[in-house]
Coordinates of C-alpha atoms in Angstrom, one line a residue:
M1 CA 2.2 -48.5 37.5
T2 CA 4.0 -48.7 40.8
R3 CA 6.7 -46.4 39.4
G4 CA 4.1 -43.7 38.9
F5 CA 3.0 -43.9 42.5
V6 CA 6.6 -43.8 43.6
N7 CA 7.3 -40.6 41.5
A8 CA 4.1 -39.0 42.9
A9 CA 5.3 -39.8 46.5
K10 CA 8.7 -38.3 45.7
A11 CA 7.1 -35.2 44.3
T12 CA 5.0 -34.7 47.5
N13 CA 8.1 -35.1 49.6
N14 CA 9.9 -32.4 47.6
A15 CA 7.1 -29.9 48.4
I16 CA 8.3 -26.7 50.1
S17 CA 6.8 -26.0 53.5
I18 CA 4.6 -23.0 54.0
K19 CA 7.1 -21.4 56.4
Q20 CA 9.7 -21.2 53.6
K21 CA 7.3 -19.5 51.1
Y22 CA 7.1 -15.7 50.8
T23 CA 3.3 -15.6 51.1
V24 CA 0.8 -14.4 53.6
Q25 CA -0.8 -17.3 55.6
S26 CA -3.5 -17.5 58.3
V27 CA -2.3 -17.9 61.9
G28 CA -3.6 -19.5 65.1
V29 CA -6.9 -21.4 65.1
W30 CA -7.7 -20.4 61.6
E31 CA -4.5 -22.0 60.3
R32 CA -5.4 -25.3 62.1
I33 CA -8.9 -25.2 60.6
R34 CA -7.4 -24.5 57.1
R35 CA -5.0 -27.4 57.4
L36 CA -7.9 -29.7 58.5
L37 CA -10.2 -28.7 55.6
A38 CA -7.6 -28.2 52.9
V39 CA -7.0 -30.7 50.1
D40 CA -3.2 -29.9 50.2
P41 CA -2.3 -28.3 53.5
E42 CA 1.2 -27.3 52.2
R43 CA -0.4 -25.2 49.4
S44 CA 0.0 -21.4 50.0
T45 CA -2.6 -18.7 49.5
G46 CA -0.5 -17.1 46.7
I47 CA -0.7 -13.6 48.3
P48 CA 2.9 -12.3 48.3
L49 CA 4.4 -10.5 51.3
N50 CA 4.5 -6.8 50.6
A51 CA 7.7 -6.3 52.5
Q52 CA 9.4 -8.9 50.3
F53 CA 8.1 -8.0 46.9
R54 CA 7.5 -4.2 47.1
N55 CA 11.0 -3.1 48.1
P56 CA 11.6 -0.2 47.7
T57 CA 8.0 0.7 48.6
P58 CA 6.1 2.9 46.1
G59 CA 6.2 6.1 48.2
S60 CA 9.7 5.7 49.7
L61 CA 11.6 7.5 46.8
P62 CA 11.6 11.3 47.2
P63 CA 9.9 12.7 44.1
L64 CA 12.6 15.3 43.4
A65 CA 15.4 12.7 43.4
Y66 CA 14.0 10.8 40.5
D67 CA 13.9 12.0 36.9
D68 CA 11.3 10.6 34.5
P69 CA 12.9 9.3 31.3
V70 CA 11.9 11.7 28.5
T71 CA 12.4 11.2 24.8
I72 CA 12.9 14.4 22.9
P73 CA 11.1 15.6 20.8
A74 CA 8.3 13.0 21.2
G75 CA 8.1 13.6 24.9
D76 CA 8.0 17.4 24.7
I77 CA 4.5 18.6 25.5
A78 CA 4.8 22.1 24.0
D79 CA 3.5 22.3 20.4
N80 CA 3.3 18.5 20.2
P81 CA -0.4 17.4 20.0
Y82 CA -1.3 13.8 19.5
W83 CA -2.7 14.4 16.0
K84 CA 0.7 15.5 14.8
R85 CA 2.4 12.4 16.1
D86 CA -0.3 9.9 15.1
A87 CA 1.3 8.1 12.2
R88 CA -1.7 5.7 11.7
R89 CA -4.1 8.5 10.7
S90 CA -1.6 10.7 8.8
Y91 CA -3.4 10.2 5.5
P92 CA -3.6 13.1 3.0
Q93 CA -6.2 15.7 3.8
L94 CA -9.0 16.4 1.2
S95 CA -8.8 19.7 -0.6
T96 CA -11.8 21.6 -1.9
V97 CA -12.2 24.2 -4.7
R98 CA -15.0 26.7 -4.0
Q99 CA -16.9 28.5 -6.8
A100 CA -14.9 31.7 -6.1
D101 CA -11.7 29.8 -6.7
A102 CA -13.0 28.3 -9.9
V103 CA -14.1 31.8 -11.1
G104 CA -10.6 33.1 -10.5
L105 CA -9.0 30.2 -12.3
L106 CA -11.3 30.6 -15.3
T107 CA -10.9 34.4 -15.5
V108 CA -7.1 35.0 -14.9
G109 CA -5.7 31.5 -14.9
S110 CA -3.5 29.8 -12.4
K111 CA 0.1 30.5 -11.2
A112 CA 1.4 27.7 -13.4
A113 CA -0.6 28.8 -16.5
P114 CA -1.7 32.5 -16.2
K115 CA -3.7 34.2 -18.9
D116 CA -1.3 36.9 -19.9
D117 CA -3.8 38.7 -22.1
V118 CA -6.2 39.2 -19.2
L119 CA -4.0 39.5 -16.1
K120 CA -2.5 43.0 -15.5
I121 CA 1.0 43.6 -14.1
G122 CA 1.9 45.2 -10.8
E123 CA -0.6 46.7 -8.4
A124 CA -3.3 46.8 -11.0
G125 CA -3.0 43.0 -11.2
E126 CA -3.3 42.6 -7.4
Q127 CA -6.4 44.8 -7.5
Q128 CA -7.8 42.7 -10.4
L129 CA -7.3 39.5 -8.4
V130 CA -9.2 41.0 -5.4
A131 CA -12.0 42.1 -7.7
V132 CA -12.2 38.7 -9.4
K133 CA -12.3 37.0 -6.0
E134 CA -15.1 39.3 -4.8
Q135 CA -17.0 38.7 -8.1
G136 CA -16.7 35.0 -7.6
E137 CA -17.9 35.1 -4.0
E138 CA -21.0 37.2 -4.9
G139 CA -22.2 35.7 -8.2
G140 CA -20.3 32.4 -8.5
L141 CA -19.9 30.4 -11.7
A142 CA -23.4 31.3 -13.0
A143 CA -22.7 35.0 -13.1
L144 CA -19.4 34.3 -14.9
F145 CA -21.0 32.2 -17.6
A146 CA -23.8 34.8 -18.1
Q147 CA -21.2 37.5 -18.5
D148 CA -18.5 35.8 -20.6
K149 CA -19.3 32.5 -22.3
K150 CA -15.9 32.2 -23.9
S151 CA -14.0 31.9 -20.6
I152 CA -14.8 28.2 -20.3
Q153 CA -14.0 27.3 -23.9
G154 CA -10.3 26.9 -23.1
V155 CA -11.1 24.3 -20.4
L156 CA -13.6 22.2 -22.2
G157 CA -12.7 19.6 -24.8
A158 CA -13.3 19.6 -28.5
N159 CA -16.9 18.4 -28.1
G160 CA -17.7 20.8 -25.3
L161 CA -17.4 18.1 -22.7
P162 CA -15.3 18.5 -19.5
P163 CA -11.9 17.0 -19.6
S164 CA -11.5 13.2 -18.9
P165 CA -9.2 11.9 -16.2
C166 CA -5.5 11.7 -17.1
N167 CA -5.2 10.2 -20.5
I168 CA -2.7 7.3 -20.9
N169 CA -3.1 7.1 -24.7
T170 CA -0.9 9.5 -26.6
A171 CA -2.4 11.0 -29.8
A172 CA -1.3 13.6 -32.2
K173 CA -4.5 15.7 -31.8
A174 CA -6.8 16.1 -28.9
S175 CA -9.8 15.1 -31.0
Q176 CA -8.2 11.7 -31.8
S177 CA -7.5 10.9 -28.2
K178 CA -9.7 8.2 -26.8
Y179 CA -9.9 7.7 -23.1
E180 CA -9.5 4.0 -22.2
L181 CA -8.6 2.3 -19.0
G182 CA -5.8 -0.2 -19.4
T183 CA -5.2 -3.4 -17.4
E184 CA -3.0 -1.5 -15.0
N185 CA -5.7 1.0 -14.0
G186 CA -8.8 -1.1 -14.6
Y187 CA -10.0 -4.7 -14.7
P188 CA -8.2 -7.1 -17.2
D189 CA -10.1 -8.6 -20.2
K190 CA -10.5 -11.9 -18.4
Y191 CA -11.7 -11.0 -14.9
S192 CA -11.1 -13.8 -12.4
C193 CA -14.5 -13.5 -10.7
R194 CA -17.7 -14.8 -12.2
V195 CA -20.2 -12.1 -13.2
F196 CA -23.9 -12.9 -13.1
V197 CA -26.2 -10.8 -15.2

């Protein structure tokens, strides 16, 4: 017990005086009043001296003598907006297919699988593509189906239904193919969560 008091007394003797601290203190009568009313008179205010801790001062350096560190190309302002550098939101953008695009795909096919019997070669083909695009923008899919009902038969399945998502099951004929979700793409047979009906 007495050893604790001795250690506390030694700790107070090791306290640094206010004159040795680099802090702003009151002077004159206010210092005497502060010492009289303070719990620990040797405790400083904690406000650092500006001349001591702000050297060189903020405005002392000439602005032309200092070069800001710039990282190229991230720090280059020209043609470098934030949305291009934002890696957190760089998810794939959604794409849309309008009715005019669908009419063009059903009429003349795509670049990967063109309909050779319909699509013309050369400048006539370019004019045909422009005409198909204008037709799709004016009438849409309804006008195409009213004009030519066989254009969609190549896209639909055997039963006249639209195609299912990518089929994992391989079958000899398209009619034998059955679309099923496996355990990798869907829920397993024994689902871990309880289901209430």
